[in-house]
PDB file of C-alpha atoms and ligand atoms in Angstrom:
ATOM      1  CA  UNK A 708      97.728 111.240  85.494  1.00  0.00           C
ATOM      2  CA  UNK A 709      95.378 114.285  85.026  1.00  0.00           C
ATOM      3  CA  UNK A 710      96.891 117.525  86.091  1.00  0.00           C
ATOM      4  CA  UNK A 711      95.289 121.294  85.646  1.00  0.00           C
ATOM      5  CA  UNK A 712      96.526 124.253  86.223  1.00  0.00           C
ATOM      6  CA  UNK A 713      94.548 127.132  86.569  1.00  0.00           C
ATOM      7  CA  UNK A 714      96.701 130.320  85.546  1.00  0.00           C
ATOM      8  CA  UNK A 715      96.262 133.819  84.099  1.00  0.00           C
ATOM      9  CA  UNK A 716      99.369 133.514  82.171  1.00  0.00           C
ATOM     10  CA  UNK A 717      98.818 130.582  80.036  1.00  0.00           C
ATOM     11  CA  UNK A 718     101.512 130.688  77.265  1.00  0.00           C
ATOM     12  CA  UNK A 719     104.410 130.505  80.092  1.00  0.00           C
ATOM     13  CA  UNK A 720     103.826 126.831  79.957  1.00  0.00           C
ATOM     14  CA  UNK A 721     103.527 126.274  76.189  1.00  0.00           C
ATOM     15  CA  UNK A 722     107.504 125.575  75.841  1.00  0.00           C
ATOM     16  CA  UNK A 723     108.432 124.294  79.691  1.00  0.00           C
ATOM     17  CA  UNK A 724     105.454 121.371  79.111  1.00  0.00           C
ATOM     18  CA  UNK A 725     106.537 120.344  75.643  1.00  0.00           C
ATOM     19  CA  UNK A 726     109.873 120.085  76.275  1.00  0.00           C
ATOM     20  CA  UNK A 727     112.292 117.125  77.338  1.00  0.00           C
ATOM     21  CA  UNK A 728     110.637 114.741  79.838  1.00  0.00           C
ATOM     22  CA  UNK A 729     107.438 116.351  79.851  1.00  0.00           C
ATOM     23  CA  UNK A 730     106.858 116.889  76.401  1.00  0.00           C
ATOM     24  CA  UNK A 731     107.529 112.924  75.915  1.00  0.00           C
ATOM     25  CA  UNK A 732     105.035 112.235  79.068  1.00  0.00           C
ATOM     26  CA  UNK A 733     102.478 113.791  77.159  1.00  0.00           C
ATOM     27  CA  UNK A 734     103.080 111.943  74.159  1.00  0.00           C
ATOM     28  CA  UNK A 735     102.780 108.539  76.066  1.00  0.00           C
ATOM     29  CA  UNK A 736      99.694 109.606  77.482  1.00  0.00           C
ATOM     30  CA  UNK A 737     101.201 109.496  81.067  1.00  0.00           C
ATOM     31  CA  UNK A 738     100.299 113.030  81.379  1.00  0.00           C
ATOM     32  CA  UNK A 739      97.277 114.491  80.374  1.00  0.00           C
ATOM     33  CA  UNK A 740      97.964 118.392  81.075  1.00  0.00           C
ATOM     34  CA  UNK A 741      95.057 120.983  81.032  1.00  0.00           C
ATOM     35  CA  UNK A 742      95.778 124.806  81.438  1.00  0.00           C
ATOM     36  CA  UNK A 743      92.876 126.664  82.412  1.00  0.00           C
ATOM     37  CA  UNK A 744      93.009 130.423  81.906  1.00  0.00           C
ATOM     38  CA  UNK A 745      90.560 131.259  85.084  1.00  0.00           C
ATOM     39  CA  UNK A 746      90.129 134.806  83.294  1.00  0.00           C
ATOM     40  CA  UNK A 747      87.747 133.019  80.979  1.00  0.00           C
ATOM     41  CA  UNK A 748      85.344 132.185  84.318  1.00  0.00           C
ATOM     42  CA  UNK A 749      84.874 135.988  85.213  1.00  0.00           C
ATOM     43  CA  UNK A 750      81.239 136.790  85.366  1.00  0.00           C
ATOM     44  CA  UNK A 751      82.003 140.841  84.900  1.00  0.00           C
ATOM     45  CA  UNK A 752      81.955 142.317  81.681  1.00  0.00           C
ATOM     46  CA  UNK A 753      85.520 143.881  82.025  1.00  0.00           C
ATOM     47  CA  UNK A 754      86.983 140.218  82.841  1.00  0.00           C
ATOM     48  CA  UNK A 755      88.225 141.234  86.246  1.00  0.00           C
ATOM     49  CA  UNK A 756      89.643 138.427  88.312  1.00  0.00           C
ATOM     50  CA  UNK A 757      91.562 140.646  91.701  1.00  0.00           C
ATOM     51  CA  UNK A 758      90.126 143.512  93.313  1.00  0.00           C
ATOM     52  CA  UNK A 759      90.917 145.692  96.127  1.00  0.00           C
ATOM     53  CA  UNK A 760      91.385 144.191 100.042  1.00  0.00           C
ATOM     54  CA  UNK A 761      88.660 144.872 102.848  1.00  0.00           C
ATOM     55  CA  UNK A 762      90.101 147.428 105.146  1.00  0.00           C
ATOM     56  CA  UNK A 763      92.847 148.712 103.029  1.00  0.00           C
ATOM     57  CA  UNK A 764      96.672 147.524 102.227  1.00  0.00           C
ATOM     58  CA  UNK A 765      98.653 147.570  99.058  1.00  0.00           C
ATOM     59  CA  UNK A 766      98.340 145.609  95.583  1.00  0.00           C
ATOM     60  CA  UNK A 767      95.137 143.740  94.422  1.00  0.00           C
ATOM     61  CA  UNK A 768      94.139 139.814  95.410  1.00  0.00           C
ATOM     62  CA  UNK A 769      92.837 137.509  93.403  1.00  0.00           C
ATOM     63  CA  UNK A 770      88.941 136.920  93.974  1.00  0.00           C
ATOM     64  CA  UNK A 771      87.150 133.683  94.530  1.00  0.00           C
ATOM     65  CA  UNK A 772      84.374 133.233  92.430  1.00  0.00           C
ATOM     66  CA  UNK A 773      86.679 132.526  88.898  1.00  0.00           C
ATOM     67  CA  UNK A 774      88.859 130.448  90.618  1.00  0.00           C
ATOM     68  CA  UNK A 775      85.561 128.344  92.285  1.00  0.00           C
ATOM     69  CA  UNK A 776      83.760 128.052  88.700  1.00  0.00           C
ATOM     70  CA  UNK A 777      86.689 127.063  87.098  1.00  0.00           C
ATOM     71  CA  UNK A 778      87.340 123.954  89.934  1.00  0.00           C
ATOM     72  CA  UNK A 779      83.524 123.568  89.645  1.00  0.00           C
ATOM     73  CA  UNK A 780      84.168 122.913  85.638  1.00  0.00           C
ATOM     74  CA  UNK A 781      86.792 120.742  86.233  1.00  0.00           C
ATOM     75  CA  UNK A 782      85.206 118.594  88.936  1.00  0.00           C
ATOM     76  CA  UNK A 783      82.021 118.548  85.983  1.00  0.00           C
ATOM     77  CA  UNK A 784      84.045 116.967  83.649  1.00  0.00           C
ATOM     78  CA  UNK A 785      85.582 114.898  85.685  1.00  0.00           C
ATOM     79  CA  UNK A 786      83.484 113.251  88.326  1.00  0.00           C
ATOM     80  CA  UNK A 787      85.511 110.004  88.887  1.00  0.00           C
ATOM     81  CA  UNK A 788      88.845 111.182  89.753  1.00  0.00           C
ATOM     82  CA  UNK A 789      89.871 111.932  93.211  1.00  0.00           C
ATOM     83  CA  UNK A 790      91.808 115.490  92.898  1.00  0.00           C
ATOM     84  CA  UNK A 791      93.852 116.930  94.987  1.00  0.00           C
ATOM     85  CA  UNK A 792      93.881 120.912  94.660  1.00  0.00           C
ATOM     86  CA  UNK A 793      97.010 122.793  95.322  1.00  0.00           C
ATOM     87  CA  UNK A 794      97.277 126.467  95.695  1.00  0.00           C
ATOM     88  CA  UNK A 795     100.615 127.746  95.496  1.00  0.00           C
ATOM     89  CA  UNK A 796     101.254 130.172  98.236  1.00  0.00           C
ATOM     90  CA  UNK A 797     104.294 131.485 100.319  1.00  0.00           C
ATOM     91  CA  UNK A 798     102.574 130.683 103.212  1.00  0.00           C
ATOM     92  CA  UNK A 799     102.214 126.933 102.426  1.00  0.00           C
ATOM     93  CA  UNK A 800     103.736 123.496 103.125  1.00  0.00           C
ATOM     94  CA  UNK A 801     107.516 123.316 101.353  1.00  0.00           C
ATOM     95  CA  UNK A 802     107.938 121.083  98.292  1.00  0.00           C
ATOM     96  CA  UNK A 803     110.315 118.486  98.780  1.00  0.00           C
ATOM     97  CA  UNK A 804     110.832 115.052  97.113  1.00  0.00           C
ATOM     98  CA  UNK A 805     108.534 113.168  99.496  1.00  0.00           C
ATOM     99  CA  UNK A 806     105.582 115.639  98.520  1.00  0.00           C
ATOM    100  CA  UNK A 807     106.956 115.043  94.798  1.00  0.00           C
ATOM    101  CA  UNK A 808     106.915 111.297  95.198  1.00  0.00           C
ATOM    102  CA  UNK A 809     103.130 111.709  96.977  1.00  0.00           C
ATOM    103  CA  UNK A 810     101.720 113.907  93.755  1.00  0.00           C
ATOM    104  CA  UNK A 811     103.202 110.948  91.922  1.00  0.00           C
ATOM    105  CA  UNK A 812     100.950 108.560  93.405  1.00  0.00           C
ATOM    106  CA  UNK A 813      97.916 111.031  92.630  1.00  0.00           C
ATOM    107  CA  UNK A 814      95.160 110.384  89.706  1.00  0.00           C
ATOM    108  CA  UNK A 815      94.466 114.084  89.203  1.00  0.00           C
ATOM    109  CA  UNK A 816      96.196 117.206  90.566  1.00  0.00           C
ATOM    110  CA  UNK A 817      95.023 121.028  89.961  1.00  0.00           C
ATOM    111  CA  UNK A 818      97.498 123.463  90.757  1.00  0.00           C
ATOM    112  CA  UNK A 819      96.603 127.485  91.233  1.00  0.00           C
ATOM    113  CA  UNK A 820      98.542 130.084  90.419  1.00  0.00           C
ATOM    114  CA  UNK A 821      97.889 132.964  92.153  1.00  0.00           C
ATOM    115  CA  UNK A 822      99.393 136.616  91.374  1.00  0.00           C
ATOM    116  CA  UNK A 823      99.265 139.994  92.187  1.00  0.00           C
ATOM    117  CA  UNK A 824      99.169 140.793  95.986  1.00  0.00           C
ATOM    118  CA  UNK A 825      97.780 137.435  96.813  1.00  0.00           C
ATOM    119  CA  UNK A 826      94.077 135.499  97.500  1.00  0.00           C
ATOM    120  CA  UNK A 827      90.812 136.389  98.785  1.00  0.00           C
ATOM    121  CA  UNK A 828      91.343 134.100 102.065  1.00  0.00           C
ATOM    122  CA  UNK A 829      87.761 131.846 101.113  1.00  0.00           C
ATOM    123  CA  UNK A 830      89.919 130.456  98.564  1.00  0.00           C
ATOM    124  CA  UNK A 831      91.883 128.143 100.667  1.00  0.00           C
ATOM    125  CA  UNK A 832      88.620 126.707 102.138  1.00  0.00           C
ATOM    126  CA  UNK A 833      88.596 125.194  98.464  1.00  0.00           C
ATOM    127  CA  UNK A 834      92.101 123.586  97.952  1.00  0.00           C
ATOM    128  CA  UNK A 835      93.088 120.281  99.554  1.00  0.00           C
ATOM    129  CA  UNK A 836      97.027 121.334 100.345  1.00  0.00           C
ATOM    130  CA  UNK A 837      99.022 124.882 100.418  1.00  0.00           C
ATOM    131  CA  UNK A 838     102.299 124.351  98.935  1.00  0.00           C
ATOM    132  CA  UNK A 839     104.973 126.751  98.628  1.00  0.00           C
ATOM    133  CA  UNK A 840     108.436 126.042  96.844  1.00  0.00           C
ATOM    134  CA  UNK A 841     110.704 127.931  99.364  1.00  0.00           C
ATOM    135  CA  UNK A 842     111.413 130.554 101.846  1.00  0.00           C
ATOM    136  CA  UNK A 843     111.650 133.689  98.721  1.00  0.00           C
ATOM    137  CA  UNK A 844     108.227 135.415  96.839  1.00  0.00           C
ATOM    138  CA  UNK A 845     107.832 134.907  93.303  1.00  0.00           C
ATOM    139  CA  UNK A 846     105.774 137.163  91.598  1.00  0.00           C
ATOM    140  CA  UNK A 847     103.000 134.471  90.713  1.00  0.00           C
ATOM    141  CA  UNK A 848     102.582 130.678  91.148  1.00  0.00           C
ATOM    142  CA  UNK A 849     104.017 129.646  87.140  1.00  0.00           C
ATOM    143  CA  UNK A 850     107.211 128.834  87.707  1.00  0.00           C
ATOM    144  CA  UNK A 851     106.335 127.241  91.323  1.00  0.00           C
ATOM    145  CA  UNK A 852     104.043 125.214  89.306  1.00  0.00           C
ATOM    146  CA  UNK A 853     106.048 124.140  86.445  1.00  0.00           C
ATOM    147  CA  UNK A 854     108.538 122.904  89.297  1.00  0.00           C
ATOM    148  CA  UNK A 855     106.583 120.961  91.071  1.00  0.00           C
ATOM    149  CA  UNK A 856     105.129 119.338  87.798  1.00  0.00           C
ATOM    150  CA  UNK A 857     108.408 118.647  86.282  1.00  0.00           C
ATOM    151  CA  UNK A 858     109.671 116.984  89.906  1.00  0.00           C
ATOM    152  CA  UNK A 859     106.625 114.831  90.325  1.00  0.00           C
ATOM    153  CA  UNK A 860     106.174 113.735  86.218  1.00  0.00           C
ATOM    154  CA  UNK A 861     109.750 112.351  86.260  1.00  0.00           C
ATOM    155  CA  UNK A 862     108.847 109.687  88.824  1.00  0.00           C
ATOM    156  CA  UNK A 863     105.719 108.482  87.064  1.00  0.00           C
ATOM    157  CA  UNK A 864     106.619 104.713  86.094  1.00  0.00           C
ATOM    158  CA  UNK A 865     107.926 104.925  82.349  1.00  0.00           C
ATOM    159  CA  UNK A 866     107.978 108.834  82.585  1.00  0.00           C
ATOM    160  CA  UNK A 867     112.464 107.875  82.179  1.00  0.00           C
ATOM    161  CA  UNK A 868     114.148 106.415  79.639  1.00  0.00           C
ATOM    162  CA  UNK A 869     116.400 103.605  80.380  1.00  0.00           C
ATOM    163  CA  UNK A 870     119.417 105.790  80.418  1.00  0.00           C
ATOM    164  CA  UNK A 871     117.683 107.921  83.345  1.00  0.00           C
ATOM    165  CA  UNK A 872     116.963 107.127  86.566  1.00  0.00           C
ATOM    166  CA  UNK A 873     115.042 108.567  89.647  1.00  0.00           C
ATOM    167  CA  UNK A 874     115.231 105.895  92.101  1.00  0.00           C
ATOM    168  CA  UNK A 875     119.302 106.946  92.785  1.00  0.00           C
ATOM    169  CA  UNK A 876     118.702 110.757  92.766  1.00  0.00           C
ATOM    170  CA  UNK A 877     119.085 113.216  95.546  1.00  0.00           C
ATOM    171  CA  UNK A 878     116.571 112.822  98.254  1.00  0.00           C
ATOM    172  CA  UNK A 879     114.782 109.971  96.761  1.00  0.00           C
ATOM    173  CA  UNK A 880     117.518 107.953  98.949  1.00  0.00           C
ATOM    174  CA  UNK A 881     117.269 110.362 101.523  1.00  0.00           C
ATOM    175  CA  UNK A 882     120.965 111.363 100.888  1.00  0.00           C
ATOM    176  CA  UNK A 883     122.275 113.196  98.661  1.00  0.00           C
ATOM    177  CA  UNK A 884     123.400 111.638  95.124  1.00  0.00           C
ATOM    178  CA  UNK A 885     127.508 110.162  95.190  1.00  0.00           C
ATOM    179  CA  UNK A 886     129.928 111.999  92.454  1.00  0.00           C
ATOM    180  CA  UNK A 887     129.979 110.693  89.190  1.00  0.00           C
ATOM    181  CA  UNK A 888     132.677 110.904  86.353  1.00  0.00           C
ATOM    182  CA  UNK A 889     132.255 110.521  82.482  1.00  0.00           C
ATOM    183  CA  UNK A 890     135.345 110.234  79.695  1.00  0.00           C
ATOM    184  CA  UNK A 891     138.171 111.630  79.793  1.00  0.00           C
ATOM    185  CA  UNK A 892     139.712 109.999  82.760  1.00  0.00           C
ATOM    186  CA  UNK A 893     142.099 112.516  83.298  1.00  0.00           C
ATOM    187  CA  UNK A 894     140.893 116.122  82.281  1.00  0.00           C
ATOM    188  CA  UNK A 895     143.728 118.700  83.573  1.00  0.00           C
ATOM    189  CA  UNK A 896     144.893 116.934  85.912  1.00  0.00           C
ATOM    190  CA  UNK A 897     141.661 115.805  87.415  1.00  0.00           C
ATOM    191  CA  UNK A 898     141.968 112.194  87.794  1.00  0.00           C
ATOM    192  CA  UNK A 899     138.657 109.724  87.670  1.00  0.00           C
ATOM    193  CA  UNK A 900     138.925 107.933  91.586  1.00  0.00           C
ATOM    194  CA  UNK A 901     140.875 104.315  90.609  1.00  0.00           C
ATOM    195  CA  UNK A 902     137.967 102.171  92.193  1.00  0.00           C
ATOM    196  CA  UNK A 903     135.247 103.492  89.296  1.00  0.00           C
ATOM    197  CA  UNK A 904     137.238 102.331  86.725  1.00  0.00           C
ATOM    198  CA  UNK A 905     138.398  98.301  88.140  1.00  0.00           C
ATOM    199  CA  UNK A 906     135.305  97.078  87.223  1.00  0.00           C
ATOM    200  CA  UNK A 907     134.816  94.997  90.635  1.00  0.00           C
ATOM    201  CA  UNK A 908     130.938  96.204  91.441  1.00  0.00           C
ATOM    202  CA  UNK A 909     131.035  94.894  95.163  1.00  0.00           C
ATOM    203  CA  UNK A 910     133.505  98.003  95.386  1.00  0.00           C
ATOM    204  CA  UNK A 911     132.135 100.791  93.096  1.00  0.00           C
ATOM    205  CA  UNK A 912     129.164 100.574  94.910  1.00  0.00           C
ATOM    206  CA  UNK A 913     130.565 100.653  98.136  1.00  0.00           C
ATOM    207  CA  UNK A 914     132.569 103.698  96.923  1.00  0.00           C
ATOM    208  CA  UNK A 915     129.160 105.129  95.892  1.00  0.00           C
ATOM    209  CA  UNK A 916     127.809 104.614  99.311  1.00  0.00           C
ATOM    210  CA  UNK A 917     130.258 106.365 101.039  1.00  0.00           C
ATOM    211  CA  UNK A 918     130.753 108.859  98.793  1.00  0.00           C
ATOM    212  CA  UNK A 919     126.803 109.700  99.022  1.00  0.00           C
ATOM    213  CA  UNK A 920     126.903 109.484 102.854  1.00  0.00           C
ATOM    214  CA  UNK A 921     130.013 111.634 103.308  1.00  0.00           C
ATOM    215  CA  UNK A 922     128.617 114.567 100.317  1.00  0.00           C
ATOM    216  CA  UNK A 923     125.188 114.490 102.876  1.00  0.00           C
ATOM    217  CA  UNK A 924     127.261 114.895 106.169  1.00  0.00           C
ATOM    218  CA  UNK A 925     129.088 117.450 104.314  1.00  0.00           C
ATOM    219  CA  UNK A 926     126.593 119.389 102.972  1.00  0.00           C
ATOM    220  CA  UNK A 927     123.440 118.641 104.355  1.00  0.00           C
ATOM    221  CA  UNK A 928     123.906 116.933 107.897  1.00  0.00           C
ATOM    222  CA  UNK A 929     120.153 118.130 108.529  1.00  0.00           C
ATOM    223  CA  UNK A 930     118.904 114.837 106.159  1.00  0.00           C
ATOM    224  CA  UNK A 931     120.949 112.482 108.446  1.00  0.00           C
ATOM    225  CA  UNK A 932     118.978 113.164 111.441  1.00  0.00           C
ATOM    226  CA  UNK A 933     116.085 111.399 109.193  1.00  0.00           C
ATOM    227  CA  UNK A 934     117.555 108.612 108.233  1.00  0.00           C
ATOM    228  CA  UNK A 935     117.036 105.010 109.585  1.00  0.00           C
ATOM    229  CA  UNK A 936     120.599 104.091 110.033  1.00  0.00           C
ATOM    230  CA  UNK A 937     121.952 100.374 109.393  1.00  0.00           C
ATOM    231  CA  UNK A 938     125.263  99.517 111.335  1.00  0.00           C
ATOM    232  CA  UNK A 939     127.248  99.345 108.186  1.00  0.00           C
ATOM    233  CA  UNK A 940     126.200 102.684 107.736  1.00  0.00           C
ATOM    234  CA  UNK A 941     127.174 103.968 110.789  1.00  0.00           C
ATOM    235  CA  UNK A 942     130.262 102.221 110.954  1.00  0.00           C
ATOM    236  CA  UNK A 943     130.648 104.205 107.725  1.00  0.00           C
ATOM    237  CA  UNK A 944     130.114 107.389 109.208  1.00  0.00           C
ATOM    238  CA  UNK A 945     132.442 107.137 111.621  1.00  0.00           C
ATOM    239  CA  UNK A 946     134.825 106.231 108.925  1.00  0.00           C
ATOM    240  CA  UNK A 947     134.168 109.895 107.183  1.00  0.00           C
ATOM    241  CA  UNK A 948     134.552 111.775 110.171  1.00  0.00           C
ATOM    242  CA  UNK A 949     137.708 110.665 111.091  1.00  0.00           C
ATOM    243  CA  UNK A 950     138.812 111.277 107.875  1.00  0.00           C
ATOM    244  CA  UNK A 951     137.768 114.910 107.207  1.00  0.00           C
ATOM    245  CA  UNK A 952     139.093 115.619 110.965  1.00  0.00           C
ATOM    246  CA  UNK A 953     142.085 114.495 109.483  1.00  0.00           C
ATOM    247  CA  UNK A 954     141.374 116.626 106.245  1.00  0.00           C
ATOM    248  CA  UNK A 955     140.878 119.397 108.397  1.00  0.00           C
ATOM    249  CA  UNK A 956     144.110 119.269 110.289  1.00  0.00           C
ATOM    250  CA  UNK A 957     146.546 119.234 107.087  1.00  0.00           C
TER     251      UNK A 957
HETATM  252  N1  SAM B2342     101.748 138.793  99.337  1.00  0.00           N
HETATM  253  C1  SAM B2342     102.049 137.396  99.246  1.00  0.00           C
HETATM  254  C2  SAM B2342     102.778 136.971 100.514  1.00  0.00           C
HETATM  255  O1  SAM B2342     103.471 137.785 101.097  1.00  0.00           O
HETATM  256  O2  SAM B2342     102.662 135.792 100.892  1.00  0.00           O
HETATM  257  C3  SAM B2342     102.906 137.081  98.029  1.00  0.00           C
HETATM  258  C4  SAM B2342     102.153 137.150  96.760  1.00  0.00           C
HETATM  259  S1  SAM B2342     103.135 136.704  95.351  1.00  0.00           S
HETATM  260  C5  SAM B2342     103.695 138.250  94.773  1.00  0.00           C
HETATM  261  C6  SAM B2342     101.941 136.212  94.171  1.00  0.00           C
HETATM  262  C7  SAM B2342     101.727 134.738  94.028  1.00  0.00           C
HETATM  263  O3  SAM B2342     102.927 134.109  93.620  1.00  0.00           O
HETATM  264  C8  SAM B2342     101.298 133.994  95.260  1.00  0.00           C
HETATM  265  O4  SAM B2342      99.926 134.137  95.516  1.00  0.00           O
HETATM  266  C9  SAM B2342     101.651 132.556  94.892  1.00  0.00           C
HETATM  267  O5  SAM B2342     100.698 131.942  94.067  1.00  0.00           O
HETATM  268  C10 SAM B2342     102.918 132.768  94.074  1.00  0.00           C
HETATM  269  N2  SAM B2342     104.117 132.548  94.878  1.00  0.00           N
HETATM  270  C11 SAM B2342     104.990 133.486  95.314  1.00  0.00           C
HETATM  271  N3  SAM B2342     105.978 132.948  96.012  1.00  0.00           N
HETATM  272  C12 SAM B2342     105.752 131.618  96.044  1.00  0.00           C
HETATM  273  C13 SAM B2342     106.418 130.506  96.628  1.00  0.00           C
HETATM  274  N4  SAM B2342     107.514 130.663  97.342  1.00  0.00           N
HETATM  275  N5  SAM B2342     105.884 129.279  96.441  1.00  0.00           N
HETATM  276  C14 SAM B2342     104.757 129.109  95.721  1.00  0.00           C
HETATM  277  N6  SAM B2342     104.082 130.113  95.147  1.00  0.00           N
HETATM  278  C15 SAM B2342     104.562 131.356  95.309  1.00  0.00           C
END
């Protein structure tokens, strides 16, 4: 996979991309990451790339023509892959593992970064989606962008070693991921649950199922109302709630 980013602040990926993960994508050649500084596309001899809105209002936005030469560029020099073009923007679509697992699937993504106040509005008419990583305002599109990488690199096939593994995370299930316990089995008291520790699989991964169903109902009922539901599962359900009601009454 191709991805660019275009950025004005081009050393805050030099340690997130070339770290962990991402670093080793690179090295595999499952990633082949491009940071364009869009600065270098200004046509004015001062190198501006914001200026001041039409009819007033605070703070600077980012013009279009750097940001449409430097696409231009990267649609020259690479004619044969279908992109898709992401500006990173408040005001967009939310991130979520779904849209993680869809960039997965992509040949070539280009992420923008905007900054300052925001964009000239003609720049959306260039982008393919408007993604935002949450309800808050960061001050530029970087650290959106670095998230969004890091989420959607992880599930490229091989992008794991063997001792990872995506398909069990969070939200890739569509519920959230069980507990899980490591040595010592007893740590102040704090005793690993008997079942993970008989060996009988059948049973640790019923344990796991539960366990994953009752931390979603728990913490985030909103992802059950999403789920295609098998009888066992609802059978399990009902199983939870009767036993946090009965939590909730000692
Ligand atoms: N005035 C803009 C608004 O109210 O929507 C916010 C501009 S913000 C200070 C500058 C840039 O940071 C944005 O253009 C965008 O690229 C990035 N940014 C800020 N919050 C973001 C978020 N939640 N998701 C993605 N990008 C964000």
């Amino acid at each position: 996979m191709r991805i660019d980013v275009l950025t004005l602040f081009p050393k805050m990926f030099e340690t997130t991309m070339t770290e962990s993960i991402l670093g080793k994508a690179q090295e595999k050649n499952l990633l082949d990451l491009h940071i364009q500084n869009f600065r270098e596309f200004t046509t004015d001899k001062h190198r501006h790339v914001d200026d001041y809105p039409y009819g007033g209002g605070a703070g600077m936005l980012l013009q279009v023509q750097p940001i449409d030469d430097t696409l231009q560029a990267i649609k020259k020099e690479t004619p044969e892959t279908k992109k898709r073009i992401i500006l990173l923007d408040p005001a967009g679509k939310t991130f979520d593992q779904k849209m993680a697992e869809s960039f997965s699937e992509e040949d070539h993504l280009v992420f923008i970064c905007g900054h300052y106040e925001g964009y000239d509005e003609r720049i959306r008419s260039l982008v393919t989606d408007e993604v935002s990583l949450g309800d808050y305002v960061l001050t530029g599109g970087e650290l959106a962008a670095m998230v969004m990488i890091d989420a959607t690199v992880r599930l490229l096939p091989d992008a794991l070693g063997n001792e990872q593994s995506a398909p069990g995370d969070s939200y890739s299930t569509g519920l959230l991921e069980h507990p899980q316990y490591t040595r010592p089995a007893v740590y102040k008291e704090m005793a690993v649950p008997e079942v993970l520790m008989n060996g009988n699989h059948k049973l640790i991964e019923q344990w796991q199922q539960k366990e994953s169903l009752r931390r979603t109902y728990l913490r985030r009922p909103d992802l059950l109302e999403k789920m295609e539901w098998t009888k066992e599962m609802k059978i399990m359900l009902d199983e939870i709630i009767e036993e946090e009601n009965k939590r909730d009454l000692n």
